[in-house]
mmCIF file of C-alpha atoms in Angstrom:
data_model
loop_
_atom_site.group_PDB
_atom_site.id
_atom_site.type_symbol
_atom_site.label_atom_id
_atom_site.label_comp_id
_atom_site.label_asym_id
_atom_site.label_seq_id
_atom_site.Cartn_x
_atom_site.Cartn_y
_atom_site.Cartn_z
ATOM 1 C CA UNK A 1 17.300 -20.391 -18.076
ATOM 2 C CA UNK A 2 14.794 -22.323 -15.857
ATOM 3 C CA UNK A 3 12.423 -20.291 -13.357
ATOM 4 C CA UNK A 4 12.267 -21.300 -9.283
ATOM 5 C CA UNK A 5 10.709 -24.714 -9.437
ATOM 6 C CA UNK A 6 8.116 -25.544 -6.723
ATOM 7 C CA UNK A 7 6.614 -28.807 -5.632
ATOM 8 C CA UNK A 8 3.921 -30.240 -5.231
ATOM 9 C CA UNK A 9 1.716 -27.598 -7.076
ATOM 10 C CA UNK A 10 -0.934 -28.619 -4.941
ATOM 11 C CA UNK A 11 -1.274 -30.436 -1.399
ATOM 12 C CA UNK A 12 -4.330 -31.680 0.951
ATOM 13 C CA UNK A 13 -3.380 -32.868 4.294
ATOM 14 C CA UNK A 14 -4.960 -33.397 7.804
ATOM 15 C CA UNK A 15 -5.201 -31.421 10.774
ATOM 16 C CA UNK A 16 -1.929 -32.964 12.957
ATOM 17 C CA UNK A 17 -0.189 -33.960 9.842
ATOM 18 C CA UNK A 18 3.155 -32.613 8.242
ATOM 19 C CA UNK A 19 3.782 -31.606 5.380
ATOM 20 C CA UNK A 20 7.579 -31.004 3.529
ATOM 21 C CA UNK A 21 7.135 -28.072 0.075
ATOM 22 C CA UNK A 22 10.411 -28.331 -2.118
ATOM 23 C CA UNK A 23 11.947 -25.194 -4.055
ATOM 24 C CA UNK A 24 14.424 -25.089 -6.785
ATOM 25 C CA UNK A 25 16.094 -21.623 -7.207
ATOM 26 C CA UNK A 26 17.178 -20.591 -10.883
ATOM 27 C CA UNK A 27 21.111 -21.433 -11.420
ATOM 28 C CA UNK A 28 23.418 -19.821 -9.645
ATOM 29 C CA UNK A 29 20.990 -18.116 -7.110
ATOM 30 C CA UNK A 30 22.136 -18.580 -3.625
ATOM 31 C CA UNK A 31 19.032 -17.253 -1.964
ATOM 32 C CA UNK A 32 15.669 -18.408 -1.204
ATOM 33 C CA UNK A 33 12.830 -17.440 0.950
ATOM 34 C CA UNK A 34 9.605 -18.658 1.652
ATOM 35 C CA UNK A 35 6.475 -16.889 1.740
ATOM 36 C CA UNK A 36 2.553 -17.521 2.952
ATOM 37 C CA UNK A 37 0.166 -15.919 0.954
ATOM 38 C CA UNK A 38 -3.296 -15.958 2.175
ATOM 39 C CA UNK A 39 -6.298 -13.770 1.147
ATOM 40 C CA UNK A 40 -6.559 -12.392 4.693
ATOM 41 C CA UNK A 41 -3.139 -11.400 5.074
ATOM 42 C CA UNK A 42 -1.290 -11.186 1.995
ATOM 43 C CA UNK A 43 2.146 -11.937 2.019
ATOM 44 C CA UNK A 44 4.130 -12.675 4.745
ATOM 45 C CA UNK A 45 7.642 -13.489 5.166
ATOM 46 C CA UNK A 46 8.446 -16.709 6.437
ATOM 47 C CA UNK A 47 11.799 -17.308 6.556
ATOM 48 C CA UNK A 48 15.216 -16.616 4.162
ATOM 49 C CA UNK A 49 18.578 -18.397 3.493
ATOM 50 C CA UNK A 50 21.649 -18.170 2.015
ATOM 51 C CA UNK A 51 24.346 -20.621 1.296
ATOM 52 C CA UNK A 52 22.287 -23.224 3.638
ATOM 53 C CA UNK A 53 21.781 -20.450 6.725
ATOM 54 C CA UNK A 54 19.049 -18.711 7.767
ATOM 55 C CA UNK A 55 20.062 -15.526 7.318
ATOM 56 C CA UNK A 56 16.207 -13.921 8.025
ATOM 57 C CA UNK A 57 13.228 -15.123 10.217
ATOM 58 C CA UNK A 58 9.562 -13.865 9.993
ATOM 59 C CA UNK A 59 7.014 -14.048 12.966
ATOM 60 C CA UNK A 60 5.910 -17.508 12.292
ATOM 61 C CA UNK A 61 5.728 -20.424 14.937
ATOM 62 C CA UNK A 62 8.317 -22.854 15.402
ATOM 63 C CA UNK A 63 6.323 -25.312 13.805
ATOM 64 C CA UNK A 64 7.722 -23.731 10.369
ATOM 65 C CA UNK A 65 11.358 -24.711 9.801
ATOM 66 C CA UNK A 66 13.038 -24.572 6.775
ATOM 67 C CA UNK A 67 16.662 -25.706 5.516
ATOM 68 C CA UNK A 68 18.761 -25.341 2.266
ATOM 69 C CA UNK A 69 21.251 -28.304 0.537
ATOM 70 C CA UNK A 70 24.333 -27.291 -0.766
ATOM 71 C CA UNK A 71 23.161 -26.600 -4.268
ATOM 72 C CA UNK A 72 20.741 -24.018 -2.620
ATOM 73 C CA UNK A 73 17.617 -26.248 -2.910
ATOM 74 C CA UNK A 74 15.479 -25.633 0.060
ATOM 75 C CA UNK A 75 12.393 -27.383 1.551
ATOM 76 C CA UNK A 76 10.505 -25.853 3.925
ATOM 77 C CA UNK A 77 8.501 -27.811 6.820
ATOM 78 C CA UNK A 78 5.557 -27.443 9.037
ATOM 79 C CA UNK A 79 4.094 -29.471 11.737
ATOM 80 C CA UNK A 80 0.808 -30.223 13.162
ATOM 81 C CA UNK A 81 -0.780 -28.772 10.595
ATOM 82 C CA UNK A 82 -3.812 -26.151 11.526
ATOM 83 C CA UNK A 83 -6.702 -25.325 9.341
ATOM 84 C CA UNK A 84 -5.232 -22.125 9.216
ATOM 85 C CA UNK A 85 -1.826 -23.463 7.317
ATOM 86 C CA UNK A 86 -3.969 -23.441 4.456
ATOM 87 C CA UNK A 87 -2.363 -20.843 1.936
ATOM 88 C CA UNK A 88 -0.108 -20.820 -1.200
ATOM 89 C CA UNK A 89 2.953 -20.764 0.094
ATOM 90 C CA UNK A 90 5.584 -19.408 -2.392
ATOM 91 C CA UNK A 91 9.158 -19.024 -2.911
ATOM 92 C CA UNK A 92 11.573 -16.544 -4.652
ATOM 93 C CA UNK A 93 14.849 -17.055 -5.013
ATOM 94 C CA UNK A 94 17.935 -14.133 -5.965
ATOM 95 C CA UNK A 95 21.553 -13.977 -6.006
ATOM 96 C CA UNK A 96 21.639 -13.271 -2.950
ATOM 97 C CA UNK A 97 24.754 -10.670 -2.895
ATOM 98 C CA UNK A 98 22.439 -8.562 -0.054
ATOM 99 C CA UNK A 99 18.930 -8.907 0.489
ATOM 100 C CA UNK A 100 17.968 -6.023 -1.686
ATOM 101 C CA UNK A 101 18.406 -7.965 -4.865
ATOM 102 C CA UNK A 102 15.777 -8.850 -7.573
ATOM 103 C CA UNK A 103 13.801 -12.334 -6.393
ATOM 104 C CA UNK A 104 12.316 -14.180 -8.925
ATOM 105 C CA UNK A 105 9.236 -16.725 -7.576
ATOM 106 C CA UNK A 106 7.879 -19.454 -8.945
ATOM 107 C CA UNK A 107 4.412 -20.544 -9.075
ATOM 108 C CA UNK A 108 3.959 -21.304 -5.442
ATOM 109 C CA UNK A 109 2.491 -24.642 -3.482
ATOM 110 C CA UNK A 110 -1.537 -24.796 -2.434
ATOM 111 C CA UNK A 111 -1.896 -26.500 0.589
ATOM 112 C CA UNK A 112 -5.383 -27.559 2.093
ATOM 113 C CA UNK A 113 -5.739 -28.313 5.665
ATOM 114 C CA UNK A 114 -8.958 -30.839 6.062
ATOM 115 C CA UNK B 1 9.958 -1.339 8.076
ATOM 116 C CA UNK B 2 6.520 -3.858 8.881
ATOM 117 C CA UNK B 3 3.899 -1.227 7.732
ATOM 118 C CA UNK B 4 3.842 -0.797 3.942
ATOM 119 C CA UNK B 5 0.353 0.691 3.061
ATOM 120 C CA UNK B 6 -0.493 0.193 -0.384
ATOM 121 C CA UNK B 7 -3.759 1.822 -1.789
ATOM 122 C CA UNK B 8 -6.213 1.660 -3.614
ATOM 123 C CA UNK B 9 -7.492 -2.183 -3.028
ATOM 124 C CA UNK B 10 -8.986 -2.186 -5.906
ATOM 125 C CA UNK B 11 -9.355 -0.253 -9.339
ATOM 126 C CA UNK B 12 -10.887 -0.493 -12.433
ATOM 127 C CA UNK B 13 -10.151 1.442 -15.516
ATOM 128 C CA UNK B 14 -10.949 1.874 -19.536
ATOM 129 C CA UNK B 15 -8.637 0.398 -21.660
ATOM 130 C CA UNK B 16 -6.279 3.130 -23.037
ATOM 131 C CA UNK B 17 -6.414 4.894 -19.535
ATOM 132 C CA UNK B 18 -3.833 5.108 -17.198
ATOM 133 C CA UNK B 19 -3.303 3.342 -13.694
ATOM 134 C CA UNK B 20 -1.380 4.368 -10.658
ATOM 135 C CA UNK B 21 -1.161 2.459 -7.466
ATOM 136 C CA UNK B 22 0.713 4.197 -4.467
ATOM 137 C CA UNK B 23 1.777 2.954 -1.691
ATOM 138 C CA UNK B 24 4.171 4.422 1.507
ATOM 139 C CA UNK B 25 6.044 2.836 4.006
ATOM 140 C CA UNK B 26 8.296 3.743 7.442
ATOM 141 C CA UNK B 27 11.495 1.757 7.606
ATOM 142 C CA UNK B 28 13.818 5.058 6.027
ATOM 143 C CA UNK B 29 16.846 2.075 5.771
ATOM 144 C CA UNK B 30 14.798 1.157 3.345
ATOM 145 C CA UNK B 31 16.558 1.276 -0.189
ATOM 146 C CA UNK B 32 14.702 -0.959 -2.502
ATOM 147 C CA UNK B 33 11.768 -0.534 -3.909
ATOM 148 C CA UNK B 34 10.128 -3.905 -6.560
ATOM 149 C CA UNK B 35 6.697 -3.807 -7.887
ATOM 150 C CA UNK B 36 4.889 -7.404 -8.706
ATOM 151 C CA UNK B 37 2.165 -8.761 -10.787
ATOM 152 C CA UNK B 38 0.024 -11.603 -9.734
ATOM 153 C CA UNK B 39 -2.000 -13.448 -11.749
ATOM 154 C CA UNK B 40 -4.510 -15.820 -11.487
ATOM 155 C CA UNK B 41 -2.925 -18.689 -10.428
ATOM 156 C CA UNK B 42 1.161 -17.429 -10.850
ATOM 157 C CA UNK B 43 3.625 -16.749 -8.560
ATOM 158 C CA UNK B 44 4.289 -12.942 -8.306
ATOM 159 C CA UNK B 45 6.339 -11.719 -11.173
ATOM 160 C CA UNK B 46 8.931 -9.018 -10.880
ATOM 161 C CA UNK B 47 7.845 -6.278 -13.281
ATOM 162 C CA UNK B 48 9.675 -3.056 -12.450
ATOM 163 C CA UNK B 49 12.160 -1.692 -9.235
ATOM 164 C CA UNK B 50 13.820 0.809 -8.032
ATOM 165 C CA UNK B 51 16.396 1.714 -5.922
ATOM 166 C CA UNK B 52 16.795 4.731 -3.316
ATOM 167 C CA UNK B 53 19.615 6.660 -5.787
ATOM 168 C CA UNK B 54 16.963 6.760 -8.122
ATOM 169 C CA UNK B 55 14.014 9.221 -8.175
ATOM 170 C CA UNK B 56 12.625 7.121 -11.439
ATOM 171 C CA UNK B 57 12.590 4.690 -13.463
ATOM 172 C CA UNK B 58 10.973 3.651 -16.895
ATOM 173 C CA UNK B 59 9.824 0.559 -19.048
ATOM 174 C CA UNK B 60 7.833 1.203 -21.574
ATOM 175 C CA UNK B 61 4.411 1.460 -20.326
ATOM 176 C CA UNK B 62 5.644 0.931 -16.692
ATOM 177 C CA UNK B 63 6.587 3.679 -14.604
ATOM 178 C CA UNK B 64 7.718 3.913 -10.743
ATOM 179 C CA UNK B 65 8.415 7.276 -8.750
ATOM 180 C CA UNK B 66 10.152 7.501 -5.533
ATOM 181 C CA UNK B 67 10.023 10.124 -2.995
ATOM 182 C CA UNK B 68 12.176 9.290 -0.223
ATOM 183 C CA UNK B 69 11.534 12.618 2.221
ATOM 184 C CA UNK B 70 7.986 11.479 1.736
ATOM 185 C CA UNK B 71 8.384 7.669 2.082
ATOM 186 C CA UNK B 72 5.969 6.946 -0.454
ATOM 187 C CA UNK B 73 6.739 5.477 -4.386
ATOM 188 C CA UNK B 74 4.464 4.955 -7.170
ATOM 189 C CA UNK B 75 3.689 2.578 -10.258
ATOM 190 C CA UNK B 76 2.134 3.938 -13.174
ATOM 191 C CA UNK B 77 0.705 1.721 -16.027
ATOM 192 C CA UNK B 78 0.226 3.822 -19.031
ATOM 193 C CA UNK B 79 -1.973 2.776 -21.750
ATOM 194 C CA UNK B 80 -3.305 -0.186 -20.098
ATOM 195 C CA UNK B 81 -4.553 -3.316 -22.019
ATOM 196 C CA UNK B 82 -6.870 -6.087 -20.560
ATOM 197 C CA UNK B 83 -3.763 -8.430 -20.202
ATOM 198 C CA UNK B 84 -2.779 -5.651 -17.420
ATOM 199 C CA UNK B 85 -5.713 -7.307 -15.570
ATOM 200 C CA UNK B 86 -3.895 -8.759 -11.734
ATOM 201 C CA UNK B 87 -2.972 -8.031 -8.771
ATOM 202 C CA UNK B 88 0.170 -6.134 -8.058
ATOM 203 C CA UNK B 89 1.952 -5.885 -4.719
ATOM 204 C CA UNK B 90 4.778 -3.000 -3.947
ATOM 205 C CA UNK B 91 7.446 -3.944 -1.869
ATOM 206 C CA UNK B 92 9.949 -2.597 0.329
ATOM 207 C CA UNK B 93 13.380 -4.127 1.856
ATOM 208 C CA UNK B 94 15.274 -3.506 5.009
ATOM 209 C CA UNK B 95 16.586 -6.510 6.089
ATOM 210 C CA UNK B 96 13.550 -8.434 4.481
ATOM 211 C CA UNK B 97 10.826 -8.197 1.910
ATOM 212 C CA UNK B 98 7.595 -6.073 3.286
ATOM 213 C CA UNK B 99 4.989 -6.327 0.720
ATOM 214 C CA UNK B 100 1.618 -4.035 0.540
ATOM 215 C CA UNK B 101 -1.358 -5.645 0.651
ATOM 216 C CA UNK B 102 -2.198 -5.808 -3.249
ATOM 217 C CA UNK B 103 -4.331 -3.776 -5.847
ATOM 218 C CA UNK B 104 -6.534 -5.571 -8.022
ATOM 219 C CA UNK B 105 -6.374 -3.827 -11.685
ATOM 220 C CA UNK B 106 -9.314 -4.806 -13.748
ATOM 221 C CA UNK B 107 -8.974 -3.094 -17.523
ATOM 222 C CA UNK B 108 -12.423 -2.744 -19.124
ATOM 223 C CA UNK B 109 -12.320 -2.992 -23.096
#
């Protein structure tokens, strides 16, 4: 059974640019959420969905959206990108049933603001 | 609950010893409880939970304690090996995933 599939492993845009990460969930997962992981402060929750609704939102700014296709792909946007956008941003997927289920993530996106 | 303190930040042991990372947290809806290991490079990977009906839980090495009154839960690595070298996060769910802040394991052979 595949993992949660993440691209591009690695990213370098500009300050004012935008930027689109893709995430595959393993089969039959209807869940994914999105993540920022930076070394200042750890993990943070960006934003979850489930059967292509955001079903949880983290304190982020509007400039980070995120959607999910019917087969429970997501891709998750930001906007005018800020030096401090750079993280890994990672997503975990899980069946989804209620949030407290087992999430599996995969190896997560670098992204360099410049 | 936001506030899931995790200690210690760091911690180094001998190979053979044990390890055990605490952490606590406030949200008492909160009923699950996953511990992950980061490595260099990797996403987090799931490596043992537990859930609120459960006071613990074993695999193999791998041990987590829960102590709901108290809020607080508890991995234990016994026997560690240099491949236990990473980072590893707790976690806690309400309505979302709160992780600690991470412990840095570094095994010494």
């Amino acid at each position: 059974k595949a993992g949660v599939t993440q691209t591009p492993r690695y990213l370098i845009k500009t300050r004012g640019q935008q930027v689109t990460l893709s995430c595959s969930p393993i089969s039959g997962h209807r869940s994914v959420s999105w993540y920022q992981q930076t070394p200042g402060q750890g993990l943070q929750f960006l934003f979850e969905y489930f059967s292509e609704t955001q079903r949880n939102k983290g304190n982020f700014p509007g400039r980070f959206s995120g959607r999910q296709f019917s087969n429970s792909r997501s891709e998750m946007n930001v906007s005018t990108l800020e030096l401090g956008d750079s993280a890994l941003y990672l997503c975990a997927s899980s069946w989804g049933g209620a949030v407290n289920t087992e999430a599996f993530f995969g190896q997560g996106t670098r992204l360099t603001v410049v | 609950g936001e506030n899931v303190e995790q200690h210690p930040s760091t911690l180094s042991v001998q190979e053979g010893d044990s390890a055990v990372i605490k952490c606590t947290y406030s949200d008492s809806a909160s009923n699950y409880f996953p511990w992950y290991k980061q490595e260099l490079g990797k996403g987090p990977q799931l490596i043992i939970d537990i859930r609120s009906n459960v006071g613990e839980k074993k695999d193999q090495r791998i041990a987590v304690t829960l102590n709901k009154t108290a809020k607080h839960f508890s991995l234990h690595i016994t026997e560690t090996q240099p491949e236990d070298s990473a980072v590893y996060f707790c976690a806690e769910t309400g309505n979302q995933f709160y992780f600690g802040t991470g412990t840095s394991l570094t095994v010494i052979p």
